[in-house]
Amino acid sequence: AHRRYRRTMVEPLIEHRLLKRLRVAELKELLEQRGLSTEGIKDELVTRLEEARSAEEGGGAEPAVGTPAAEGEDAPAVEVPVDEGAPADAAPAQVEDVLEASPTIDPAATNDSEVFEPGDPAGAEGGEPGPAQEIMPDAADVDTVASEPVSLPSAAPLPPVSSAKLDRARARIQANRHDLDAWEVIFTDAQTRGVPEGRSLFEEVLAAHPTASRVWRAYAEAEIAGDTGGNRDDEAVKAIFSRCLLSCPSAILWRSYTKYMEKTNDAATEEGVQAIKAAFEYTVDTVGEDVESGPLWLDYVTFLKAADPAHACPDAKAEQAESARMQEVRRAYQRAISVPTNSIDALYREYDAFEHGISAALAKPLLAEVKPQVDVARAALKERKKLHDQLVVGGLAGPPATSKDDKSPDAQAKAWRAMIAWERSNPQKLAPNTEAGETAHPQLVARVALAYDQALMSLWNFPDIWLEFAAWQESIDHEEAKAVLQRARDALPDCLLVHLAAADLVEARGDAAAAAA
């Protein structure tokens, strides 16, 4: 029952166009929950799930990306130079499925209609937050990326925003669509204006940089903050998250999502607790291996410890609910302290206090069991953090070009390769369960895949990164390798090298017809 509830609460944020981003195991789980066949290759699973979802939604195919959903629909309010090679799976489609937020709290009923506390250091994206620290955007700490401009479901089309500064930036972009500094000017202006005035500017930047997690985060937080009167459009917030989360595996962005879910769901009800819990579970499954995920893990265990046991574990018998909740808290802590994050010491201190608070006698053997892996994770953190400090996660997507700037696309490609090589070296010596048929530890696979996906948020113009990702995936899962190369073909439709690599991959498996296609 809990698994089905989790699907009901979380799956709506996955747009049809993003189903192919799910892994085979995730697709099979969603099909199994519907009582459908899980046989076949990944493409067949995606098609089967798309058909089932369309039927659940009342039938009818989803409108094609960039086309009106109905006659007479307003065209995008802003037309800008769009990078023709922008990843197809990252460009936003018309929003059909939005985040289901179960019981929503009326912002007017609270003293604070924003998710994020004022006064936080803007752009503190890597550090561990203090007791009251949340995430706020900062105009000086920005990197951007893209998506097709669409009219938000609940917002009337706005006229293009113009100023001398914006006009100069647009003129530079017209001359060179990869002028990242010019895009930065537009993004900073959007942050300054907020919503509703800045919406068209956010969309303008995202039209050319669809996987810029920092832009998406700033956009979401602007909508969460609301207009000058403090009025928040929750449908607009949900639409933004549904458009960007799976394309942008940034722990910072996903934490904005979990904060929003906590703010807008009633934790005094079972439905509200389950909605928040599902959001956290989905989030840590997606980005929980990120070095910046420590604050997410701290939020998650804090939520679990505060939740009503009967609401957190509705499948448990009444007399066993508290014990079941404690087990979930313990599992969350043990998962969290296995990841080299900036918060590992805080997490371990909390876990120590948690176990001693239950039983001092039992705490000793439980802590002794996990202490070795915590020490290994701590040792790995130093190098991991050093490498990560050189990276821009979710930055502007520029083409390969020689530059001495350490934030340039070429410099970032070099830095990401160093990070990926380190992750692939398995510094924590995570051993696969060979008896279960594993060729690599699932945590290692998730960590390396996450590093590649994060790199490609800003490096999707680099075919060699795509090919390296696909080659690594082929050693793990052939279907996932095919999916990576399909994403590469969508991102770089004119790159012959990518098309040949995709053909070679399927031909090597004996599918000559697919290779020819």
Coordinates of C-alpha atoms in Angstrom, one line a residue:
A1 CA 0.0 0.0 0.0
H2 CA 2.8 2.4 0.9
R3 CA 4.6 1.8 -2.4
R4 CA 1.4 2.6 -4.4
Y5 CA 0.8 5.7 -2.3
R6 CA 4.4 6.8 -3.0
R7 CA 3.8 6.4 -6.7
T8 CA 0.5 8.3 -6.5
M9 CA 2.2 11.2 -4.7
V10 CA 5.5 11.5 -6.6
E11 CA 4.9 10.2 -10.2
P12 CA 2.8 13.1 -11.3
L13 CA 6.0 15.3 -11.3
I14 CA 7.4 13.1 -14.1
E15 CA 6.2 14.5 -17.5
H16 CA 5.7 12.1 -20.3
R17 CA 8.7 13.4 -22.1
L18 CA 10.9 12.5 -19.1
L19 CA 9.9 8.9 -18.7
K20 CA 12.9 7.8 -20.8
R21 CA 15.1 9.3 -18.1
L22 CA 14.0 6.7 -15.6
R23 CA 16.0 3.6 -15.2
V24 CA 14.7 0.2 -16.3
A25 CA 14.2 -0.9 -12.6
E26 CA 12.1 2.2 -12.0
L27 CA 10.0 1.7 -15.1
K28 CA 9.4 -1.9 -14.2
E29 CA 8.3 -0.8 -10.7
L30 CA 5.8 1.7 -12.1
L31 CA 4.4 -0.9 -14.5
E32 CA 4.2 -3.6 -11.8
Q33 CA 2.3 -1.2 -9.6
R34 CA -0.3 -1.0 -12.4
G35 CA -0.4 -4.7 -12.9
L36 CA 1.2 -4.5 -16.3
S37 CA 3.8 -6.6 -18.0
T38 CA 7.5 -5.8 -17.2
E39 CA 8.9 -7.7 -20.1
G40 CA 10.8 -6.1 -22.9
I41 CA 13.5 -3.6 -23.6
K42 CA 13.5 -0.1 -22.2
D43 CA 11.8 1.5 -25.2
E44 CA 9.0 -1.0 -24.9
L45 CA 8.6 -0.3 -21.2
V46 CA 8.5 3.5 -21.8
T47 CA 5.8 3.1 -24.5
R48 CA 3.7 0.8 -22.3
L49 CA 3.9 3.2 -19.4
E50 CA 3.1 6.2 -21.6
E51 CA 0.0 4.4 -22.9
A52 CA -1.1 3.5 -19.3
R53 CA -0.6 7.1 -18.1
S54 CA -2.5 8.5 -21.1
A55 CA -5.4 6.2 -20.4
E56 CA -5.4 7.2 -16.7
E57 CA -5.5 10.8 -17.7
G58 CA -8.5 10.3 -19.9
G59 CA -6.8 9.3 -23.1
G60 CA -5.2 11.4 -25.9
A61 CA -1.6 11.9 -26.7
E62 CA 0.4 14.6 -25.1
P63 CA 1.0 17.7 -27.2
A64 CA 4.3 17.7 -29.0
V65 CA 7.0 19.8 -27.5
G66 CA 6.7 23.4 -28.6
T67 CA 3.3 23.0 -30.2
P68 CA 0.0 24.4 -28.9
A69 CA -2.1 22.0 -26.9
A70 CA -5.3 23.4 -28.5
E71 CA -6.4 25.8 -31.2
G72 CA -6.1 29.4 -30.2
E73 CA -3.5 28.8 -27.5
D74 CA -1.3 31.8 -27.0
A75 CA 2.1 31.6 -28.4
P76 CA 5.1 32.1 -26.1
A77 CA 5.3 35.7 -25.0
V78 CA 9.1 36.0 -25.7
E79 CA 10.9 35.0 -28.8
V80 CA 14.7 34.7 -28.4
P81 CA 17.6 33.1 -30.2
V82 CA 17.4 29.4 -29.3
D83 CA 20.2 27.0 -29.4
E84 CA 19.1 24.5 -32.1
G85 CA 21.2 21.8 -30.4
A86 CA 19.5 22.1 -27.0
P87 CA 18.7 18.7 -25.5
A88 CA 15.3 17.7 -26.7
D89 CA 14.5 15.9 -23.5
A90 CA 15.3 19.0 -21.5
A91 CA 13.1 21.5 -23.4
P92 CA 9.8 21.9 -21.5
A93 CA 6.6 20.5 -23.0
Q94 CA 3.2 21.7 -22.3
V95 CA 2.6 20.7 -18.6
E96 CA 0.1 17.9 -18.4
D97 CA 1.2 16.3 -15.1
V98 CA 1.9 18.6 -12.2
L99 CA 3.1 17.9 -8.7
E100 CA 0.4 16.5 -6.5
A101 CA 0.8 18.2 -3.2
S102 CA -2.1 16.5 -1.3
P103 CA -3.6 18.8 1.4
T104 CA -2.2 22.2 0.6
I105 CA -1.9 24.8 3.3
D106 CA -3.3 28.2 2.5
P107 CA -0.4 30.7 2.5
A108 CA -2.7 33.3 4.0
A109 CA -3.1 31.0 7.1
T110 CA 0.6 31.2 7.9
N111 CA 2.8 34.1 8.9
D112 CA 5.4 33.2 6.3
S113 CA 4.2 32.5 2.8
E114 CA 7.8 31.7 1.6
V115 CA 9.6 28.4 1.9
F116 CA 12.9 30.0 2.5
E117 CA 14.0 32.1 5.5
P118 CA 15.2 35.6 4.9
G119 CA 18.8 36.6 5.7
D120 CA 20.4 33.4 4.4
P121 CA 23.8 33.8 2.6
A122 CA 22.8 33.8 -1.0
G123 CA 24.5 31.3 -3.2
A124 CA 25.9 29.2 -0.3
E125 CA 25.4 26.1 -2.4
G126 CA 28.0 23.8 -1.0
G127 CA 28.0 24.3 2.7
E128 CA 26.0 22.8 5.6
P129 CA 23.3 25.2 6.7
G130 CA 23.0 26.6 10.2
P131 CA 19.9 26.0 12.3
A132 CA 17.8 28.6 10.4
Q133 CA 19.6 28.5 7.0
E134 CA 17.6 27.8 3.9
I135 CA 18.4 28.4 0.3
M136 CA 18.0 31.8 -1.4
P137 CA 19.2 32.8 -4.8
D138 CA 22.0 35.3 -5.3
A139 CA 22.6 37.4 -8.4
A140 CA 26.4 37.0 -7.9
D141 CA 26.3 33.2 -7.6
V142 CA 24.6 32.2 -10.8
D143 CA 25.2 29.9 -13.7
T144 CA 22.6 29.1 -16.2
V145 CA 21.1 26.6 -18.7
A146 CA 17.8 26.0 -20.9
S147 CA 14.2 25.2 -22.2
E148 CA 11.6 26.3 -24.7
P149 CA 9.5 29.3 -23.6
V150 CA 6.0 28.3 -22.7
S151 CA 3.1 30.1 -21.0
L152 CA 2.8 29.0 -17.4
P153 CA -0.6 27.3 -16.9
S154 CA -1.9 29.9 -14.4
A155 CA -0.2 33.1 -15.6
A156 CA -1.5 35.4 -18.3
P157 CA 1.1 36.0 -21.1
L158 CA 3.3 39.0 -20.3
P159 CA 4.8 41.4 -22.8
P160 CA 8.5 41.1 -23.3
V161 CA 10.5 42.9 -20.7
S162 CA 12.9 45.5 -22.1
S163 CA 15.5 47.9 -20.9
A164 CA 18.7 49.3 -22.3
K165 CA 20.8 46.7 -20.4
L166 CA 18.6 43.9 -21.6
D167 CA 18.6 45.1 -25.2
R168 CA 22.4 45.3 -25.2
A169 CA 22.6 41.7 -23.9
R170 CA 20.2 40.5 -26.5
A171 CA 22.1 42.2 -29.2
R172 CA 25.3 40.4 -28.1
I173 CA 23.4 37.1 -28.0
Q174 CA 22.0 37.7 -31.5
A175 CA 25.7 38.0 -32.6
N176 CA 26.8 35.1 -30.6
R177 CA 24.3 32.8 -29.0
H178 CA 27.0 31.3 -26.8
D179 CA 27.8 34.7 -25.1
L180 CA 27.4 33.4 -21.6
D181 CA 28.1 36.7 -19.9
A182 CA 25.1 38.2 -21.9
W183 CA 22.8 35.4 -20.7
E184 CA 24.0 36.1 -17.2
V185 CA 22.8 39.7 -17.5
I186 CA 19.3 38.5 -18.4
F187 CA 19.3 35.9 -15.6
T188 CA 20.4 38.5 -13.0
D189 CA 17.7 40.9 -14.2
A190 CA 15.1 38.1 -13.9
Q191 CA 16.1 37.5 -10.3
T192 CA 16.0 41.2 -9.5
R193 CA 12.5 41.6 -10.9
G194 CA 11.0 38.4 -9.4
V195 CA 7.5 37.4 -10.4
P196 CA 5.4 38.1 -12.3
E197 CA 7.5 40.6 -14.1
G198 CA 10.6 38.4 -14.4
R199 CA 8.8 35.3 -15.6
S200 CA 9.4 36.0 -19.3
L201 CA 13.1 36.6 -18.5
F202 CA 13.5 33.3 -16.7
E203 CA 11.9 31.6 -19.7
E204 CA 14.1 33.4 -22.1
V205 CA 17.2 32.1 -20.4
L206 CA 15.9 28.6 -20.0
A207 CA 14.9 28.5 -23.7
A208 CA 18.6 28.4 -24.5
H209 CA 19.9 26.7 -21.4
P210 CA 17.3 24.0 -20.5
T211 CA 19.3 22.1 -17.8
A212 CA 20.6 25.1 -15.8
S213 CA 19.6 23.9 -12.4
R214 CA 20.6 27.2 -10.8
V215 CA 18.3 29.1 -13.1
W216 CA 15.4 26.7 -12.4
R217 CA 16.0 26.9 -8.7
A218 CA 16.0 30.7 -8.8
Y219 CA 12.8 30.6 -10.9
A220 CA 11.1 28.2 -8.5
E221 CA 12.1 30.3 -5.5
A222 CA 10.8 33.5 -7.1
E223 CA 7.5 31.8 -7.7
I224 CA 7.5 30.5 -4.1
A225 CA 8.2 33.9 -2.7
G226 CA 5.3 35.2 -4.8
D227 CA 4.6 38.7 -6.0
T228 CA 5.1 42.0 -4.1
G229 CA 1.9 41.3 -2.1
G230 CA 3.2 37.9 -1.0
N231 CA 0.6 36.0 -3.2
R232 CA 2.0 32.7 -4.4
D233 CA 0.8 30.8 -7.4
D234 CA 1.1 27.1 -6.4
E235 CA 0.2 25.8 -9.8
A236 CA 3.1 27.8 -11.3
V237 CA 5.5 26.4 -8.7
K238 CA 4.4 22.8 -9.3
A239 CA 4.7 23.3 -13.1
I240 CA 8.3 24.5 -12.7
F241 CA 9.3 21.5 -10.6
S242 CA 7.6 19.1 -12.9
R243 CA 9.5 20.6 -15.9
C244 CA 13.0 20.5 -14.4
L245 CA 13.6 18.0 -11.6
L246 CA 14.5 14.9 -13.6
S247 CA 16.5 16.9 -16.1
C248 CA 18.5 18.6 -13.4
P249 CA 19.9 16.2 -10.7
S250 CA 21.2 19.0 -8.4
A251 CA 20.9 18.4 -4.6
I252 CA 20.4 22.2 -4.2
L253 CA 17.5 22.3 -6.6
W254 CA 15.9 19.2 -5.2
R255 CA 16.1 20.5 -1.7
S256 CA 14.1 23.5 -2.8
Y257 CA 11.4 21.0 -3.9
T258 CA 11.4 19.1 -0.5
K259 CA 11.3 22.4 1.4
Y260 CA 8.3 23.4 -0.7
M261 CA 6.6 20.1 -0.1
E262 CA 7.1 20.5 3.7
K263 CA 5.7 24.0 3.6
T264 CA 2.6 23.2 1.5
N265 CA 1.5 19.9 3.1
D266 CA -0.1 19.4 6.5
A267 CA 2.3 17.3 8.6
A268 CA -0.5 16.8 11.2
T269 CA -2.4 14.5 8.8
E270 CA -1.5 11.1 7.3
E271 CA -1.9 12.3 3.8
G272 CA 0.4 15.2 4.4
V273 CA 3.1 13.2 6.0
Q274 CA 3.0 10.6 3.2
A275 CA 3.3 13.3 0.6
I276 CA 6.3 14.8 2.3
K277 CA 7.8 11.4 3.0
A278 CA 7.4 10.4 -0.6
A279 CA 9.1 13.6 -1.8
F280 CA 12.1 13.0 0.5
E281 CA 12.4 9.3 -0.5
Y282 CA 12.3 10.2 -4.2
T283 CA 14.8 13.0 -3.7
V284 CA 17.4 11.0 -1.7
D285 CA 17.0 8.1 -4.2
T286 CA 17.8 10.6 -7.0
V287 CA 20.5 12.9 -5.6
G288 CA 21.3 11.4 -2.2
E289 CA 24.9 10.4 -3.4
D290 CA 25.7 14.1 -4.2
V291 CA 28.5 15.6 -2.0
E292 CA 26.0 18.5 -1.5
S293 CA 23.2 16.2 -0.3
G294 CA 24.1 16.4 3.4
P295 CA 21.5 19.1 4.3
L296 CA 18.9 17.0 2.5
W297 CA 19.7 14.0 4.6
L298 CA 19.5 16.2 7.8
D299 CA 16.1 17.5 6.7
Y300 CA 14.9 14.0 6.0
V301 CA 15.8 12.5 9.3
T302 CA 14.5 15.5 11.2
F303 CA 11.2 15.1 9.4
L304 CA 11.0 11.4 10.2
K305 CA 11.8 11.9 13.8
A306 CA 9.1 14.5 14.2
A307 CA 6.3 12.7 12.2
D308 CA 3.5 10.9 14.0
P309 CA 4.4 7.2 13.9
A310 CA 0.9 6.2 12.8
H311 CA 1.1 8.7 9.9
A312 CA 4.7 7.8 8.9
C313 CA 4.1 4.1 9.0
P314 CA 0.4 3.5 8.2
D315 CA 0.9 -0.1 7.2
A316 CA 2.2 -1.0 10.7
K317 CA -0.1 -2.2 13.5
A318 CA -0.9 0.6 16.0
E319 CA 1.3 -0.9 18.7
Q320 CA 4.2 -1.3 16.3
A321 CA 4.1 2.0 14.5
E322 CA 6.7 3.7 16.8
S323 CA 9.1 0.8 16.4
A324 CA 8.6 0.9 12.6
R325 CA 9.3 4.7 12.5
M326 CA 12.5 4.2 14.5
Q327 CA 13.6 1.6 12.0
E328 CA 13.0 4.1 9.2
V329 CA 15.0 6.8 11.0
R330 CA 17.8 4.3 11.6
R331 CA 17.9 3.3 8.0
A332 CA 17.9 6.9 6.8
Y333 CA 20.9 7.7 9.1
Q334 CA 22.8 4.7 8.0
R335 CA 22.3 5.5 4.4
A336 CA 23.3 9.1 4.9
I337 CA 26.5 8.4 6.8
S338 CA 27.7 6.1 4.0
V339 CA 27.9 9.1 1.6
P340 CA 30.9 11.5 1.7
T341 CA 29.0 14.8 2.2
N342 CA 29.9 18.0 3.9
S343 CA 27.4 17.1 6.6
I344 CA 28.8 13.6 7.5
D345 CA 30.1 14.6 10.9
A346 CA 26.8 16.3 11.9
L347 CA 24.9 13.3 10.6
Y348 CA 27.0 10.9 12.6
R349 CA 26.7 12.9 15.8
E350 CA 23.0 13.0 15.4
Y351 CA 22.9 9.2 14.7
D352 CA 25.0 8.6 17.8
A353 CA 22.6 10.6 19.9
F354 CA 19.6 8.9 18.3
E355 CA 20.8 5.4 19.2
H356 CA 21.9 6.3 22.7
G357 CA 18.5 7.9 23.2
I358 CA 16.9 4.6 22.5
S359 CA 19.2 2.3 24.4
A360 CA 22.8 2.9 25.5
A361 CA 23.4 -0.9 25.6
L362 CA 22.2 -1.4 22.0
A363 CA 23.9 1.8 20.7
K364 CA 27.4 0.5 21.2
P365 CA 27.2 -2.5 18.9
L366 CA 25.1 -0.6 16.3
L367 CA 27.6 2.3 16.2
A368 CA 30.6 -0.1 16.1
E369 CA 29.1 -1.8 13.1
V370 CA 28.8 1.4 11.0
K371 CA 31.9 3.3 12.3
P372 CA 34.4 1.7 9.8
Q373 CA 32.3 2.8 6.8
V374 CA 31.9 6.3 8.3
D375 CA 35.7 6.6 8.7
V376 CA 36.1 5.5 5.0
A377 CA 33.5 8.0 3.9
R378 CA 35.2 10.8 5.9
A379 CA 38.6 9.9 4.4
A380 CA 37.0 10.0 0.9
L381 CA 35.3 13.4 1.6
K382 CA 38.6 15.4 1.6
E383 CA 39.5 14.5 -2.0
R384 CA 35.8 14.5 -3.2
K385 CA 35.3 18.0 -1.8
K386 CA 38.6 19.2 -3.4
L387 CA 37.5 18.0 -6.8
H388 CA 33.9 19.3 -6.4
D389 CA 35.1 22.8 -5.5
Q390 CA 36.4 23.2 -9.0
L391 CA 33.0 22.4 -10.6
V392 CA 30.0 24.5 -11.6
V393 CA 26.9 22.3 -11.2
G394 CA 24.1 23.3 -13.5
G395 CA 26.0 26.1 -15.2
L396 CA 25.5 27.7 -18.6
A397 CA 26.0 25.3 -21.5
G398 CA 28.6 26.6 -23.8
P399 CA 30.4 24.8 -26.7
P400 CA 34.0 23.5 -26.6
A401 CA 36.3 26.4 -26.9
T402 CA 39.8 27.1 -25.7
S403 CA 39.9 29.5 -22.7
K404 CA 42.1 30.2 -19.7
D405 CA 39.0 30.8 -17.5
D406 CA 38.6 28.0 -15.0
K407 CA 34.8 28.3 -15.3
S408 CA 34.8 28.1 -19.1
P409 CA 33.2 25.0 -20.8
D410 CA 36.6 23.5 -21.6
A411 CA 38.0 24.0 -18.1
Q412 CA 34.8 22.6 -16.7
A413 CA 35.0 19.5 -19.0
K414 CA 38.5 18.8 -17.6
A415 CA 37.3 19.3 -14.0
W416 CA 34.3 17.0 -14.5
R417 CA 36.5 14.3 -16.1
A418 CA 38.7 14.4 -13.0
M419 CA 35.7 14.1 -10.7
I420 CA 34.2 11.3 -12.7
A421 CA 37.5 9.4 -12.9
W422 CA 37.8 9.7 -9.1
E423 CA 34.2 8.4 -8.5
R424 CA 34.8 5.5 -10.9
S425 CA 38.0 4.5 -9.0
N426 CA 35.7 3.5 -6.2
P427 CA 37.6 5.2 -3.3
Q428 CA 35.3 3.6 -0.7
K429 CA 36.0 0.1 -2.1
L430 CA 32.3 -0.7 -2.3
A431 CA 32.0 -4.3 -3.2
P432 CA 29.2 -5.8 -5.3
N433 CA 27.1 -8.7 -4.1
T434 CA 28.2 -11.2 -6.7
E435 CA 25.9 -13.9 -5.4
A436 CA 23.0 -11.6 -6.3
G437 CA 24.5 -11.1 -9.8
E438 CA 25.8 -7.6 -9.2
T439 CA 28.9 -6.6 -11.3
A440 CA 29.2 -3.3 -9.4
H441 CA 27.9 -2.0 -6.1
P442 CA 24.5 -0.2 -6.6
Q443 CA 25.8 2.8 -4.6
L444 CA 28.9 3.1 -6.9
V445 CA 26.7 2.9 -10.0
A446 CA 24.4 5.6 -8.7
R447 CA 27.3 7.8 -7.8
V448 CA 29.1 7.6 -11.1
A449 CA 25.9 8.0 -13.1
L450 CA 25.0 11.0 -11.1
A451 CA 28.4 12.6 -11.8
Y452 CA 27.9 12.1 -15.5
D453 CA 24.4 13.5 -15.5
Q454 CA 25.5 16.5 -13.5
A455 CA 28.4 17.1 -15.9
L456 CA 26.1 17.0 -18.9
M457 CA 23.8 19.6 -17.4
S458 CA 26.3 22.2 -18.7
L459 CA 28.4 20.1 -21.0
W460 CA 25.8 18.6 -23.3
N461 CA 27.6 20.3 -26.3
F462 CA 30.5 17.9 -25.7
P463 CA 30.0 14.7 -27.7
D464 CA 33.0 13.0 -26.0
I465 CA 31.4 13.3 -22.6
W466 CA 28.3 11.6 -23.9
L467 CA 30.3 8.8 -25.5
E468 CA 32.3 8.2 -22.3
F469 CA 29.1 8.0 -20.3
A470 CA 27.6 5.5 -22.8
A471 CA 30.7 3.4 -22.8
W472 CA 30.7 3.2 -19.0
Q473 CA 27.0 2.4 -19.0
E474 CA 27.5 -0.4 -21.5
S475 CA 29.7 -2.2 -18.9
I476 CA 26.8 -2.0 -16.5
D477 CA 23.5 -2.0 -18.4
H478 CA 23.1 -2.2 -22.2
E479 CA 19.7 -0.6 -22.1
E480 CA 20.9 2.3 -20.1
A481 CA 23.8 2.8 -22.5
K482 CA 21.3 3.0 -25.4
A483 CA 19.3 5.5 -23.5
V484 CA 22.3 7.7 -22.9
L485 CA 23.2 7.7 -26.6
Q486 CA 19.6 8.5 -27.5
R487 CA 19.8 11.5 -25.2
A488 CA 23.1 12.4 -26.9
R489 CA 21.4 12.2 -30.4
D490 CA 18.6 14.5 -29.1
A491 CA 21.1 17.0 -27.8
L492 CA 23.4 16.9 -30.8
P493 CA 21.3 15.9 -33.8
D494 CA 24.0 17.1 -36.2
C495 CA 26.9 15.2 -34.6
L496 CA 27.8 12.3 -36.9
L497 CA 30.1 10.8 -34.2
V498 CA 27.2 10.3 -31.8
H499 CA 24.9 8.8 -34.4
L500 CA 27.7 6.3 -35.4
A501 CA 28.3 5.4 -31.8
A502 CA 24.6 4.7 -31.3
A503 CA 24.5 2.5 -34.4
D504 CA 27.6 0.6 -33.4
L505 CA 26.1 -0.1 -30.0
V506 CA 22.9 -1.7 -31.3
E507 CA 24.7 -3.5 -34.2
A508 CA 27.1 -5.1 -31.7
R509 CA 24.1 -6.7 -30.1
G510 CA 23.0 -8.1 -33.5
D511 CA 20.2 -5.6 -34.3
A512 CA 21.3 -4.6 -37.8
A513 CA 17.8 -3.1 -38.6
A514 CA 18.0 -0.7 -35.6
A515 CA 21.6 0.2 -36.4
A516 CA 20.5 1.2 -39.9
A517 CA 17.7 3.3 -38.6

